[in-house]
Amino acid sequence: MHEFLQTVLVPGLADGAIYGLVAVGFATLFTTTGVINFAHGQMVMLMSMSVLVAVGAGLPVWLAYVAALAVMVVVALTVEWTAVRPFVQSGQSASWLLSTLAVSVVLAELLAVPYSGESRNFTYGVSKHRFDLAGLAVSPAELTAVAALFGVAGLLLLFYRRTRVGLELRAIADDLDGAEAIGISRARASQIATVLSALVAAVTGVLVASTQLVTPSLGMSYTFYGFVATAIGGMGSIGGAVVGGLVIGVVSQFAGVHVGSLTVNLTVFLLLALVYVVRPHGLFGAAPVRAV
Amino acid sequence: MNGGRLKVDALSVRYGGVTAVEDLSLTVEPGTCLALLGANGAGKTSTLRGIGGLESAAGGVWLDDLRLDNLPASRRARAGLGHVLEGRHVFKSLSVAENLRVAAARAARRPELDPLDLLPELRPMERRLAGGLSGGQQQMLAIARAVAGAPRVIMLDEPTNGLSPKLVGRTIEILAGLRDAGFAVLLVEQRVEVAQKLEADVVVLRHGHVAHRVRGTDPDLPDLLQAAYLS
Amino acid sequence: MSYLLSDLSRSLRAAAARGRDATPAPVRRVLARPVAHGAAMLVVATALLALWGPLSYNGYVLQLVCLYAVATLGLNITTGYAGALSLGQGASFAIGAYVTAVLVVSHGWPIWAALPVAALAGLAAGALAGFPAGRLGAIGLAMMSLGLMLVVNDMLIQFQSVTGGNNGLSGIDARLWFGGEPVSTPWVVAIVIVVVASVSYWLHARYRTSRLGRATVAVRDEPIGASALGVSGYLTKVVAFAAGSALGALSGGLFSYLSAYISPDAFSSNLSILFLVMVVLGGSGSRLGPVVGAVLLVLIPLRLDEYPHLNNLLYGALLIVLMRLRPRGLFSRTAAPAPQALRDLAATPEVEVPERAPGEPILRVTDLRRSFGGVDALGGVSMELRRGEIVGLIGPNGSGKTTLLNVVSGHYPPTAGRITLHGTDLGGLGAAAVARRGVSRTFQTPKTFPGMSIEEHLALPAVHGERDQAMRDACRRGALTLLELGGLDPHDPAAGMRESREMSHGRLRFLEAAMALGTCPEVLLLDEPAAGLSATEIEGFERVVSDVAAAGVAVVIVEHHLDMISRLVDRVVVLDLGKVLWEGDPGDLHDVDSVRAAYMGVA
């Protein structure tokens, strides 16, 4: 039992928190725009790499963070303009899929430029040194990851419920024509949603870097894992993203420890196939009403 | 004073190669009601969507002295052009109160008319999700939502569509209330009785062109309309 | 950039058109056949190979182009024809490459046995991934295929004893017999690559013009319209996934032979994206486009080889620019010929129109209800339709007319109530199944297939079940008349080759109605067929409806043109608020006060 907690549950939940955060990032953009950003995993890596590069260039750590955030916002707005806004609530999934995928290819290649794509140790985030907590060895980074997942999800839910801008984003998602007719700008909503999603990616990036080595080529994997979490939880559901992420984290960690590290992707893939066969709209998603 | 004057000059709306509305001009004064009548496909909805900026259109649109036709739809709405769309388009996953809150005008201009005073029947259902309301209730909410934005002109697209006779009567009352509160009301309807009871000015459209301009009180109106339907 | 691309494609198209006009008709017909294109490719590639020699750099590049083209053509079946975006073509490629390599290195298989087995392995993998994914939208498919790519890469390392792990496999030589000596000449592999590429092109083009291919494209363009013609979507997507993956694996097998050594490094996820960009650049769904895409994207990057990173940046940037400026690629035309359909229709004999006489009841709707959220769109409708009868369905907007059609045609399941055709229940059936039982329909906005030619539209509908010859002839005659009314000369082959996306709304209306008649339905449901038509067109349309009804087709027509209704129909049903308000002879319609009140608000 203790071994299960130590080798599967603790690291599984920490990883799961990161997958959950990726899924929350997807949901943030998807609810408002109907677009899933295939480059989101690269955005996560972009945050870690930007901090690394900025520190490497001699900036103090706090300034490196500011610079990295600035990079994230600028890149997010560019992505929004090229690959999101033309397709807001358009239903043309093939178009935005290809566009965001293209952005992902470009970002992945740019990320491979510094350090020739090699993995790097990141020491500017939360500490990864484990300490004893009720008999389990856990690191502050792992705890922070789980706390951040719930914190970010909770803040977003409050934002969507309590603030006017949050309501406006939900209104756009519900009915684009109705929203424009009462003065909500589609372009602005799409920008806000993309930047919010990029900020979630920034938090995720710091946590990824704090819990493991920074490997720039892993962006696409994060996209995939985050998406499987989304598929489990249901498209656009933030609560579902949290649950889905944690489930994948624990299941994949279990497979990694007890079956072999190379079966992790396979396990997650089979999980996705299973969800699609059993519950194609996820645990918390609703089947769309088909319109003729 | 709530209202402003809506002036539309030589409006044309085209989809692909098809002309839905051509060279349509009209003016709605504050405190009056203008009704566009005509058969399906005559161009009524296209006219409203063109004015509202939801469909690209040629021609001038003014709210008092403010030119709207080069603005996107959301800016036109914020400038005071309220639009109750055909098919209601309420935000189904938001509650009634949230629907009104998201539409409420920003601090600068408060509505002189509280939408819940105009439509008190919505008060008991403020916490319900809009998607769970009946068709008639959704229609009332759609009107209330437009009023919440403190508009100066209100355009309504077939507000009585699919309503029971009792609710049609209630809708007419509400529209009269809007007109008497000083709004300029531009109405698209299929039912001539609405225009008659509101004593509106009537523009009958046929194939995207103006077929007649008459008073709603004109006794010949039903016959003119039937002729426009049957041709 | 956009101008450049469209200029390029315009001049290509103009050159092609000039060439077409200059050739005599019989030659033209031969040249239009995929087999001619395939043969031409074979001749050109073999000639170039003979010129350069298979071991030269140019010869190598040529073989690389050919084998990449095979994978790209496969992806075009999945993504272009079926519209299912696949990020997993690289996975199929890797599977094929490793199956081939293992069979050759460990078991000494000959080339003619190893390659087909590789293709079969790809087919199986594609079917497996496509099976659950076939029910999903584009996003689900993309993610399943992306996952497959990640998994395959892991498996290559996991099963080290078979795949050689990170070290890969070497010594992949062509043999002619099981366990035989490797052949010494590079010509065998070179010729196999060139021949496989040409045959793949031919197969991929044949796929498109086959019945299955047409159904696949129809489902891609307009799934609802396809279901109304009895074409259901699920299988077309799974088959396309499997077929595309088979070609991807075949291409991978060729790659093994060409490189003689493979390792997991060669199969990164960028490979999948490269194939995708080839398809999108060339023109997704067009037949020639993917080949051009493969040629361009093998040749251009070779020039950039000395600058690291630039290649992938170029793919990505190219894809972004394409999606913004020219999303349909260089060759944007996706229509295929189906001349037989038009020829058959044009040859329909004149038919004698019998007197109209409604017969026995065939369709019965009992207390039908349908609600959406809190709104009752249908609140208990009962009606009956007789053979050869025309019923007009009228009522104000939102009264439930279209919903009634949607429920009867199987596009919405009823909330309660029964629908029977000849006494059999239709209630639980989907739209495609209802259509195959003999219920055909049109939509308010014509649901035609923008990326298909007019001929193909007409080849799509099939007659299911028994119909007497007189009824078949009447339907065909009606379809022909509709096409002529829509300004389409059935004797002009060029007209039949136009894509329906270029056609105006009014013409599409006629085309859609002609397709509905192409199934020779027992029940025909028309949703506002006259909207936007001129008086002469309406008149012609009425004649067709009346003639097919005389031959036995039962017609329900939803319409706002009351004069058309009063001329055409045997009986009028007025709906209001989801209920039948009045039913009777069209002549009495104007005298019924409640109808006037509900319909026009004229008190």
Coordinates of N, CA and C in Angstrom, one line a residue, chain C residues 337-496:
Chain C
P337 N -15.3 12.6 -62.6 CA -16.4 12.4 -63.6 C -17.2 11.2 -63.3
A338 N -18.5 11.2 -63.8 CA -19.4 10.0 -63.7 C -20.3 10.1 -64.9
P339 N -19.7 10.1 -66.1 CA -20.5 10.5 -67.3 C -21.7 9.5 -67.5
Q340 N -21.6 8.3 -67.1 CA -22.7 7.3 -67.3 C -24.0 7.8 -66.7
A341 N -23.9 8.4 -65.6 CA -25.2 8.9 -64.9 C -25.9 9.8 -65.8
L342 N -25.2 10.8 -66.3 CA -25.8 11.8 -67.1 C -26.3 11.2 -68.5
R343 N -25.5 10.3 -69.0 CA -25.9 9.7 -70.3 C -27.2 8.9 -70.1
D344 N -27.2 8.1 -69.0 CA -28.4 7.3 -68.8 C -29.6 8.2 -68.7
L345 N -29.5 9.3 -67.9 CA -30.6 10.2 -67.7 C -31.1 10.8 -69.0
A346 N -30.1 11.2 -69.8 CA -30.4 11.9 -71.1 C -31.2 10.9 -72.0
A347 N -30.9 9.7 -71.8 CA -31.5 8.7 -72.7 C -32.9 8.2 -72.3
T348 N -33.4 8.8 -71.2 CA -34.8 8.4 -70.7 C -35.8 8.7 -71.8
P349 N -36.7 7.7 -72.0 CA -37.7 8.0 -73.0 C -38.8 8.9 -72.5
E350 N -39.5 9.5 -73.4 CA -40.7 10.2 -73.1 C -41.7 9.3 -72.4
V351 N -42.4 9.8 -71.4 CA -43.4 8.9 -70.8 C -44.8 9.4 -71.0
E352 N -45.8 8.6 -71.0 CA -47.2 8.9 -71.1 C -47.6 9.2 -69.6
V353 N -48.1 10.4 -69.4 CA -48.5 10.8 -68.0 C -50.0 10.4 -67.8
P354 N -50.2 9.4 -66.9 CA -51.6 9.0 -66.6 C -52.3 10.1 -65.9
E355 N -53.6 9.9 -65.7 CA -54.5 10.8 -64.9 C -54.1 10.7 -63.5
R356 N -54.1 11.8 -62.7 CA -53.7 11.7 -61.3 C -54.9 11.1 -60.5
A357 N -54.6 10.1 -59.8 CA -55.7 9.4 -59.0 C -55.0 8.9 -57.7
P358 N -55.1 9.6 -56.6 CA -54.6 9.1 -55.3 C -55.1 7.7 -55.0
G359 N -54.2 6.8 -54.5 CA -54.6 5.4 -54.3 C -54.7 5.1 -52.8
E360 N -54.2 4.0 -52.4 CA -54.3 3.6 -51.0 C -53.4 4.3 -50.1
P361 N -53.7 4.5 -48.8 CA -52.8 5.2 -47.8 C -51.5 4.4 -47.7
I362 N -50.3 5.1 -47.8 CA -49.0 4.4 -47.6 C -48.3 4.9 -46.3
L363 N -48.4 6.2 -46.1 CA -47.6 6.8 -44.9 C -48.6 7.2 -43.9
R364 N -48.4 6.8 -42.7 CA -49.3 7.2 -41.6 C -48.5 7.8 -40.4
V365 N -48.9 9.0 -39.9 CA -48.3 9.6 -38.8 C -49.3 9.7 -37.7
T366 N -49.0 9.1 -36.5 CA -50.0 9.1 -35.5 C -49.5 9.8 -34.2
D367 N -50.2 10.8 -33.8 CA -49.9 11.6 -32.6 C -48.4 11.8 -32.4
L368 N -47.8 12.4 -33.4 CA -46.3 12.6 -33.4 C -46.0 13.8 -32.6
R369 N -45.0 13.6 -31.7 CA -44.5 14.7 -30.8 C -43.0 14.8 -30.9
R370 N -42.6 16.1 -30.8 CA -41.1 16.3 -30.8 C -40.9 17.6 -30.0
S371 N -40.1 17.5 -29.0 CA -39.8 18.8 -28.3 C -38.3 19.0 -28.3
F372 N -37.9 20.3 -28.2 CA -36.5 20.7 -28.1 C -36.4 21.6 -26.9
G373 N -35.6 21.1 -25.9 CA -35.5 21.8 -24.6 C -37.0 22.0 -24.1
G374 N -37.3 23.2 -23.8 CA -38.7 23.4 -23.3 C -39.7 23.6 -24.3
V375 N -39.3 23.6 -25.6 CA -40.3 24.0 -26.7 C -40.9 22.8 -27.4
D376 N -42.2 22.7 -27.4 CA -42.8 21.6 -28.2 C -43.0 22.0 -29.6
A377 N -42.1 21.5 -30.5 CA -42.1 21.9 -31.9 C -43.3 21.1 -32.6
L378 N -43.5 19.9 -32.1 CA -44.7 19.1 -32.6 C -45.4 18.7 -31.4
G379 N -46.7 19.0 -31.3 CA -47.5 18.6 -30.2 C -48.6 17.7 -30.5
G380 N -48.3 16.6 -31.2 CA -49.3 15.6 -31.4 C -49.9 15.8 -32.8
V381 N -49.2 15.4 -33.8 CA -49.7 15.6 -35.2 C -50.1 14.2 -35.8
S382 N -51.2 14.1 -36.3 CA -51.6 12.9 -37.0 C -52.0 13.2 -38.4
M383 N -51.5 12.5 -39.4 CA -52.0 12.7 -40.7 C -51.7 11.4 -41.6
E384 N -52.2 11.4 -42.8 CA -52.1 10.2 -43.6 C -51.8 10.7 -45.0
L385 N -51.0 9.9 -45.7 CA -50.7 10.2 -47.1 C -50.9 9.0 -48.0
R386 N -51.6 9.3 -49.1 CA -51.9 8.2 -50.0 C -51.0 8.2 -51.2
R387 N -50.9 7.0 -51.8 CA -50.1 6.8 -53.0 C -50.6 7.8 -54.1
G388 N -49.6 8.5 -54.6 CA -49.9 9.4 -55.7 C -50.6 10.7 -55.3
E389 N -50.7 11.0 -54.0 CA -51.4 12.2 -53.5 C -50.3 13.3 -53.3
I390 N -50.8 14.5 -53.5 CA -49.9 15.7 -53.1 C -50.6 16.4 -52.0
V391 N -49.9 16.5 -50.9 CA -50.4 17.2 -49.8 C -49.6 18.5 -49.5
G392 N -50.2 19.6 -49.4 CA -49.6 20.9 -49.1 C -49.5 21.1 -47.6
L393 N -48.4 21.4 -47.0 CA -48.2 21.6 -45.6 C -47.9 23.1 -45.4
I394 N -48.8 23.8 -44.8 CA -48.6 25.3 -44.6 C -48.8 25.7 -43.2
G395 N -48.4 26.9 -42.9 CA -48.5 27.4 -41.5 C -47.4 28.5 -41.3
P396 N -47.6 29.3 -40.2 CA -46.7 30.4 -40.0 C -45.3 29.8 -39.7
N397 N -44.3 30.7 -39.7 CA -42.9 30.3 -39.3 C -43.0 29.7 -37.9
G398 N -42.2 28.6 -37.7 CA -42.2 28.0 -36.4 C -43.4 27.2 -36.0
S399 N -44.2 26.9 -37.0 CA -45.4 26.1 -36.6 C -45.1 24.6 -36.6
G400 N -43.9 24.2 -37.0 CA -43.5 22.8 -36.9 C -43.5 22.1 -38.3
K401 N -43.6 22.8 -39.4 CA -43.6 22.1 -40.7 C -42.3 21.4 -41.0
T402 N -41.2 22.1 -40.8 CA -39.9 21.5 -41.1 C -39.6 20.4 -40.1
T403 N -40.0 20.7 -38.8 CA -39.7 19.6 -37.8 C -40.5 18.4 -38.2
L404 N -41.7 18.5 -38.7 CA -42.5 17.3 -39.1 C -41.7 16.6 -40.2
L405 N -41.2 17.3 -41.2 CA -40.4 16.6 -42.2 C -39.2 16.0 -41.7
N406 N -38.5 16.7 -40.8 CA -37.2 16.1 -40.2 C -37.5 14.9 -39.4
V407 N -38.6 14.8 -38.7 CA -38.9 13.6 -37.9 C -39.3 12.5 -38.8
V408 N -40.2 12.8 -39.8 CA -40.6 11.7 -40.7 C -39.4 11.1 -41.5
S409 N -38.5 12.0 -41.9 CA -37.3 11.5 -42.7 C -36.2 10.9 -41.8
G410 N -36.4 10.9 -40.5 CA -35.5 10.2 -39.7 C -34.3 11.1 -39.2
H411 N -34.4 12.4 -39.5 CA -33.3 13.2 -39.1 C -33.4 13.6 -37.6
Y412 N -34.6 13.6 -37.1 CA -34.7 13.7 -35.6 C -35.6 12.5 -35.1
P413 N -35.2 11.9 -34.1 CA -36.1 10.9 -33.5 C -37.3 11.5 -32.9
P414 N -38.5 10.9 -33.0 CA -39.7 11.5 -32.4 C -39.6 11.4 -30.9
T415 N -40.2 12.4 -30.2 CA -40.3 12.2 -28.7 C -41.3 11.2 -28.4
A416 N -42.4 11.2 -29.1 CA -43.5 10.2 -28.9 C -44.3 10.1 -30.2
G417 N -45.0 9.0 -30.4 CA -45.9 8.9 -31.6 C -45.3 7.9 -32.6
R418 N -46.1 7.6 -33.6 CA -45.7 6.6 -34.6 C -45.6 7.1 -36.0
I419 N -44.7 6.6 -36.8 CA -44.7 6.8 -38.2 C -44.6 5.5 -38.9
T420 N -45.6 5.2 -39.7 CA -45.5 3.9 -40.4 C -45.5 4.1 -41.9
L421 N -44.8 3.3 -42.6 CA -44.8 3.2 -44.1 C -45.2 1.8 -44.5
H422 N -46.3 1.7 -45.2 CA -46.9 0.4 -45.5 C -47.0 -0.4 -44.3
G423 N -47.4 0.2 -43.2 CA -47.6 -0.6 -42.0 C -46.4 -0.9 -41.1
T424 N -45.2 -0.7 -41.7 CA -43.9 -0.9 -40.9 C -43.5 0.4 -40.2
D425 N -43.1 0.2 -39.0 CA -42.7 1.3 -38.2 C -41.4 1.9 -38.6
L426 N -41.3 3.3 -38.8 CA -40.1 3.9 -39.2 C -39.5 4.6 -38.0
G427 N -40.2 4.7 -36.9 CA -39.8 5.5 -35.7 C -38.4 5.4 -35.3
G428 N -37.8 4.2 -35.2 CA -36.5 4.1 -34.6 C -35.4 4.2 -35.6
L429 N -35.7 4.4 -36.9 CA -34.6 4.3 -37.9 C -33.9 5.6 -38.1
G430 N -32.7 5.5 -38.5 CA -31.9 6.7 -38.8 C -32.3 7.2 -40.2
A431 N -31.8 8.4 -40.5 CA -32.2 9.0 -41.8 C -31.8 8.2 -43.0
A432 N -30.6 7.6 -43.0 CA -30.2 6.8 -44.2 C -31.1 5.6 -44.4
A433 N -31.5 5.0 -43.2 CA -32.3 3.8 -43.3 C -33.7 4.2 -43.8
V434 N -34.2 5.3 -43.3 CA -35.5 5.7 -43.8 C -35.5 6.0 -45.3
A435 N -34.4 6.7 -45.7 CA -34.3 7.0 -47.2 C -34.3 5.7 -48.0
R436 N -33.6 4.6 -47.5 CA -33.5 3.4 -48.2 C -34.9 2.7 -48.3
R437 N -35.8 3.0 -47.3 CA -37.1 2.5 -47.4 C -38.0 3.1 -48.4
G438 N -37.5 4.3 -48.9 CA -38.3 4.9 -50.0 C -38.8 6.3 -49.6
V439 N -38.3 6.9 -48.6 CA -38.7 8.3 -48.3 C -37.6 9.2 -48.7
S440 N -37.8 10.1 -49.6 CA -36.8 11.0 -50.1 C -37.2 12.4 -49.8
R441 N -36.2 13.3 -49.7 CA -36.6 14.7 -49.3 C -35.6 15.7 -49.9
T442 N -36.1 17.0 -49.9 CA -35.2 18.1 -50.1 C -35.2 19.0 -48.9
F443 N -34.3 20.0 -48.8 CA -34.1 20.8 -47.7 C -34.4 22.3 -48.0
Q444 N -34.7 23.1 -47.0 CA -34.9 24.5 -47.3 C -33.7 25.1 -48.0
T445 N -32.5 24.9 -47.4 CA -31.3 25.3 -48.1 C -30.8 24.0 -48.8
P446 N -30.6 24.0 -50.1 CA -30.3 22.7 -50.8 C -29.0 22.1 -50.2
K447 N -29.1 20.8 -49.8 CA -28.0 20.1 -49.3 C -27.3 19.3 -50.5
T448 N -26.5 20.0 -51.2 CA -25.8 19.4 -52.3 C -24.3 19.2 -51.8
F449 N -23.5 18.7 -52.7 CA -22.1 18.4 -52.3 C -21.1 19.2 -53.1
P450 N -20.7 20.3 -52.5 CA -19.9 21.3 -53.2 C -18.7 20.8 -53.9
G451 N -18.0 19.8 -53.4 CA -16.8 19.3 -54.1 C -17.0 18.2 -55.1
M452 N -18.3 18.0 -55.5 CA -18.5 16.9 -56.5 C -19.1 17.5 -57.7
S453 N -18.9 16.8 -58.8 CA -19.4 17.3 -60.1 C -20.9 17.0 -60.2
I454 N -21.6 17.7 -61.1 CA -23.0 17.5 -61.3 C -23.3 16.0 -61.6
E455 N -22.5 15.5 -62.5 CA -22.7 14.1 -62.9 C -22.7 13.2 -61.6
E456 N -21.7 13.4 -60.8 CA -21.6 12.6 -59.6 C -22.8 12.7 -58.7
H457 N -23.4 13.9 -58.6 CA -24.6 14.1 -57.8 C -25.7 13.2 -58.3
L458 N -25.7 13.1 -59.7 CA -26.8 12.3 -60.2 C -26.5 10.8 -60.2
A459 N -25.2 10.4 -60.0 CA -24.9 9.0 -59.9 C -25.0 8.5 -58.5
L460 N -25.2 9.5 -57.5 CA -25.2 9.1 -56.1 C -26.5 8.4 -55.7
P461 N -27.7 8.9 -56.0 CA -28.9 8.2 -55.5 C -29.1 6.8 -56.2
A462 N -29.5 5.9 -55.4 CA -29.8 4.6 -56.0 C -31.2 4.2 -55.6
V463 N -31.9 3.4 -56.4 CA -33.2 2.9 -56.1 C -33.1 1.7 -55.3
H464 N -33.7 1.7 -54.1 CA -33.8 0.6 -53.2 C -35.2 0.0 -53.2
G465 N -35.3 -1.3 -53.3 CA -36.6 -1.9 -53.3 C -37.3 -1.9 -54.7
E466 N -38.5 -2.5 -54.7 CA -39.3 -2.7 -55.9 C -40.0 -1.4 -56.4
R467 N -39.9 -1.1 -57.6 CA -40.7 -0.1 -58.2 C -41.1 -0.5 -59.6
D468 N -42.4 -0.2 -60.0 CA -42.7 -0.7 -61.4 C -42.0 0.3 -62.4
Q469 N -41.9 -0.3 -63.6 CA -41.1 0.4 -64.7 C -41.7 1.8 -65.0
A470 N -43.0 1.9 -64.9 CA -43.7 3.2 -65.3 C -43.2 4.3 -64.2
M471 N -43.2 3.9 -63.0 CA -42.8 4.8 -61.9 C -41.3 5.2 -62.1
R472 N -40.5 4.2 -62.4 CA -39.0 4.5 -62.6 C -38.9 5.5 -63.7
D473 N -39.5 5.2 -64.8 CA -39.4 6.1 -66.0 C -39.9 7.5 -65.6
A474 N -41.0 7.6 -64.9 CA -41.6 8.9 -64.6 C -40.6 9.7 -63.7
C475 N -39.9 9.0 -62.7 CA -39.0 9.6 -61.8 C -37.8 10.1 -62.6
R476 N -37.3 9.3 -63.5 CA -36.1 9.7 -64.3 C -36.5 10.9 -65.2
R477 N -37.7 10.8 -65.8 CA -38.1 11.9 -66.7 C -38.2 13.2 -65.9
G478 N -38.8 13.0 -64.7 CA -38.9 14.2 -63.8 C -37.5 14.8 -63.5
A479 N -36.6 13.9 -63.1 CA -35.3 14.4 -62.8 C -34.6 15.1 -64.0
L480 N -34.8 14.6 -65.2 CA -34.3 15.2 -66.4 C -34.9 16.6 -66.6
T481 N -36.2 16.6 -66.5 CA -36.9 17.9 -66.7 C -36.4 18.9 -65.6
L482 N -36.2 18.5 -64.4 CA -35.7 19.4 -63.4 C -34.3 20.0 -63.7
L483 N -33.4 19.1 -64.2 CA -32.1 19.5 -64.6 C -32.2 20.6 -65.7
E484 N -33.1 20.3 -66.7 CA -33.2 21.3 -67.8 C -33.8 22.6 -67.3
L485 N -34.7 22.5 -66.4 CA -35.3 23.7 -65.8 C -34.2 24.5 -65.1
G486 N -33.2 23.8 -64.4 CA -32.1 24.4 -63.7 C -31.0 24.9 -64.7
G487 N -31.3 24.9 -66.0 CA -30.4 25.4 -66.9 C -29.2 24.5 -67.2
L488 N -29.4 23.2 -67.0 CA -28.3 22.3 -67.3 C -28.7 21.4 -68.5
D489 N -27.8 21.5 -69.5 CA -28.1 20.7 -70.7 C -27.5 19.3 -70.5
P490 N -28.3 18.2 -70.3 CA -27.8 16.9 -70.0 C -27.0 16.3 -71.2
H491 N -27.1 16.9 -72.4 CA -26.3 16.4 -73.5 C -24.9 17.0 -73.6
D492 N -24.7 18.0 -72.7 CA -23.4 18.7 -72.8 C -22.5 18.1 -71.7
P493 N -21.5 17.3 -72.0 CA -20.7 16.7 -71.0 C -19.9 17.7 -70.2
A494 N -19.5 18.8 -70.7 CA -18.8 19.8 -69.9 C -19.6 20.3 -68.8
A495 N -20.9 20.5 -69.0 CA -21.8 21.0 -68.0 C -21.8 20.1 -66.8
G496 N -21.9 18.8 -67.1 CA -22.0 17.8 -66.1 C -20.7 17.7 -65.2

